[in-house]
Amino acid sequence: TAVNATNLGGGNLAITGGLSQTGVTVLGATLAGSVGAIDLTSSAQNAGNIGVNGGTTVDITSTGQGVGTITVGNAAVPSGITTINAAGSYADGGNNTLGAINVTGGPSVSITQTDGVSAAARAASVADPTNFTQTSSAVTVQGDAATTSVSVVQPTIATAANAVAGAGGVIGITGGAVTITDANSGSAATDTITTATLTHYGNSTIDSTVLNTLTLTGGAAASGTLGLNRTTADTTGTATTLGLNLGGGGFGAITGTHAAEFTTVNVAASGGANVLANFTGAAVRALNVSGDQNLTMTAAALLANVTSVNVTNTGSTTFGTTTLNNASSFTGAGGAESVIIGATTSAINTGDGNDTVTLTGAALGVGGSIDAGDGLADGLGMTSANAATASATGAFELTVSNFEQLS
């Protein structure tokens, strides 16, 4: 029998068994033992805890989540997709942290959290001399043998500001830490989580050696760092190519023991300007950048080891403070590329667009060349001492071409 239950009182709703379960409650709830789908709605969760175990698909909608937690599958994992939509609760007068969200198992997990800050509260914050910060839920997803994809979307991050003369105030929003762990992360069995999507996150980690598609979206205030890891016991199955889809905004550095194993990284820049603090992949040999939005890799440590960089992005692409490996080729596109070059022994072709190449020395290596392409304001950057040394003979000018500016 399908079980439908409603609790509009002050206590928690409890349902056990049934072919399916549909629950409506005001606070928390405990649902377990369903043969089929589970659907739960909490209209004012606040400090109430929600726990769901078993079933096939699990759909949870929570409004007004405060310190109350949401837990799925800790005793019996669902066999289907888990979808959680949780709106937080913000009350002016102090900092607050939304309750943890923990999910175990299921082929895919999708968690979306909004801050729950009312339009009236936002309007009042503009003139408020004492604004506070809400921290999004810490989210933990523990995969099982069937889990292949995880998506976690949190509210847009903002730094709290108090209203002062000439500047309005802002309610602060801090991203919650996201921890995604494959079921096989501590064993020699092959991992299963291949795809992860994170939006507006705090410092987070993903532990799956087969992760090959990563989609990130940030905001004007950057999301946190992201560790892509493997444990020492996890010895089977390693993805060596990463599709990194950036949907606009700022992102902390991407590091970790699995990040160090990728040999090819394909970055797609979309959705707006993207700023990535760093990617430290020591094994990356091929870096490909596509898309139609600006991309700035502030440090770009992986450039020190690559052997080829291919840019087809039509937005500008800036490769930060790391010098390109001297043995690496570089092919640009119609956007404006910016890259630091040393004594390269390869062909550097920045393509169309107004590109910027900064040289660390006074000469290129044997066989090295730089062609700035068809831009109208391509710039070559050198120190005055290196420029003087380079111009002392005619050899240097034979290795560079199509620059319109020297700085």
GROMACS .gro file of N, CA, C and O in nm, residues 45-46 48-49 65-70 86 88 96-102 113 135-139:
model
  100
   45GLN      N    1   1.141   2.355   0.827
   45GLN     CA    2   1.225   2.255   0.893
   45GLN      C    3   1.294   2.309   1.017
   45GLN      O    4   1.300   2.243   1.120
   46ASN      N    5   1.349   2.427   1.005
   46ASN     CA    6   1.415   2.493   1.117
   46ASN      C    7   1.516   2.399   1.185
   46ASN      O    8   1.612   2.355   1.124
   48GLY      N    9   1.441   2.096   1.302
   48GLY     CA   10   1.401   1.957   1.288
   48GLY      C   11   1.497   1.880   1.199
   48GLY      O   12   1.549   1.934   1.101
   49ASN      N   13   1.521   1.753   1.232
   49ASN     CA   14   1.610   1.670   1.153
   49ASN      C   15   1.529   1.580   1.060
   49ASN      O   16   1.426   1.525   1.100
   65GLN      N   17   1.515   2.568   0.635
   65GLN     CA   18   1.614   2.487   0.707
   65GLN      C   19   1.703   2.577   0.791
   65GLN      O   20   1.760   2.674   0.742
   66GLY      N   21   1.711   2.543   0.919
   66GLY     CA   22   1.803   2.613   1.008
   66GLY      C   23   1.918   2.521   1.042
   66GLY      O   24   1.991   2.476   0.954
   67VAL      N   25   1.932   2.487   1.170
   67VAL     CA   26   2.038   2.396   1.210
   67VAL      C   27   1.999   2.250   1.191
   67VAL      O   28   2.082   2.161   1.208
   68GLY      N   29   1.876   2.226   1.154
   68GLY     CA   30   1.832   2.089   1.130
   68GLY      C   31   1.907   2.024   1.015
   68GLY      O   32   1.943   2.088   0.917
   69THR      N   33   1.931   1.894   1.028
   69THR     CA   34   2.010   1.821   0.928
   69THR      C   35   1.919   1.743   0.834
   69THR      O   36   1.803   1.717   0.864
   70ILE      N   37   1.975   1.706   0.719
   70ILE     CA   38   1.907   1.619   0.622
   70ILE      C   39   2.001   1.503   0.594
   70ILE      O   40   2.113   1.523   0.549
   86ALA      N   41   1.672   2.239  -0.075
   86ALA     CA   42   1.662   2.293   0.060
   86ALA      C   43   1.680   2.444   0.058
   86ALA      O   44   1.780   2.494   0.004
   88GLY      N   45   1.730   2.768   0.294
   88GLY     CA   46   1.772   2.801   0.429
   88GLY      C   47   1.680   2.901   0.497
   88GLY      O   48   1.584   2.951   0.439
   96ASN      N   49   2.487   3.253   1.132
   96ASN     CA   50   2.426   3.121   1.146
   96ASN      C   51   2.479   3.026   1.041
   96ASN      O   52   2.521   3.068   0.932
   97THR      N   53   2.477   2.898   1.075
   97THR     CA   54   2.522   2.792   0.985
   97THR      C   55   2.410   2.692   0.964
   97THR      O   56   2.352   2.643   1.061
   98LEU      N   57   2.377   2.665   0.839
   98LEU     CA   58   2.269   2.571   0.810
   98LEU      C   59   2.315   2.428   0.840
   98LEU      O   60   2.433   2.395   0.829
   99GLY      N   61   2.219   2.344   0.879
   99GLY     CA   62   2.249   2.207   0.918
   99GLY      C   63   2.309   2.125   0.806
   99GLY      O   64   2.286   2.151   0.687
  100ALA      N   65   2.385   2.024   0.842
  100ALA     CA   66   2.456   1.940   0.745
  100ALA      C   67   2.359   1.861   0.658
  100ALA      O   68   2.249   1.823   0.702
  101ILE      N   69   2.401   1.835   0.535
  101ILE     CA   70   2.328   1.748   0.443
  101ILE      C   71   2.419   1.631   0.410
  101ILE      O   72   2.529   1.649   0.358
  102ASN      N   73   2.373   1.510   0.440
  102ASN     CA   74   2.453   1.389   0.419
  102ASN      C   75   2.374   1.287   0.338
  102ASN      O   76   2.260   1.253   0.374
  113GLN      N   77   2.072   2.403  -0.277
  113GLN     CA   78   2.037   2.480  -0.158
  113GLN      C   79   2.031   2.628  -0.192
  113GLN      O   80   2.118   2.681  -0.262
  135THR      N   81   2.626   3.064   0.670
  135THR     CA   82   2.713   2.964   0.608
  135THR      C   83   2.627   2.849   0.557
  135THR      O   84   2.546   2.794   0.632
  136SER      N   85   2.644   2.815   0.432
  136SER     CA   86   2.566   2.707   0.371
  136SER      C   87   2.602   2.573   0.435
  136SER      O   88   2.705   2.558   0.502
  137SER      N   89   2.516   2.476   0.414
  137SER     CA   90   2.534   2.343   0.473
  137SER      C   91   2.666   2.280   0.431
  137SER      O   92   2.707   2.291   0.314
  138ALA      N   93   2.730   2.212   0.526
  138ALA     CA   94   2.836   2.119   0.489
  138ALA      C   95   2.768   1.999   0.424
  138ALA      O   96   2.674   1.942   0.479
  139VAL      N   97   2.814   1.963   0.306
  139VAL     CA   98   2.750   1.856   0.229
  139VAL      C   99   2.846   1.739   0.215
  139VAL      O  100   2.961   1.756   0.171
   0.00000   0.00000   0.00000
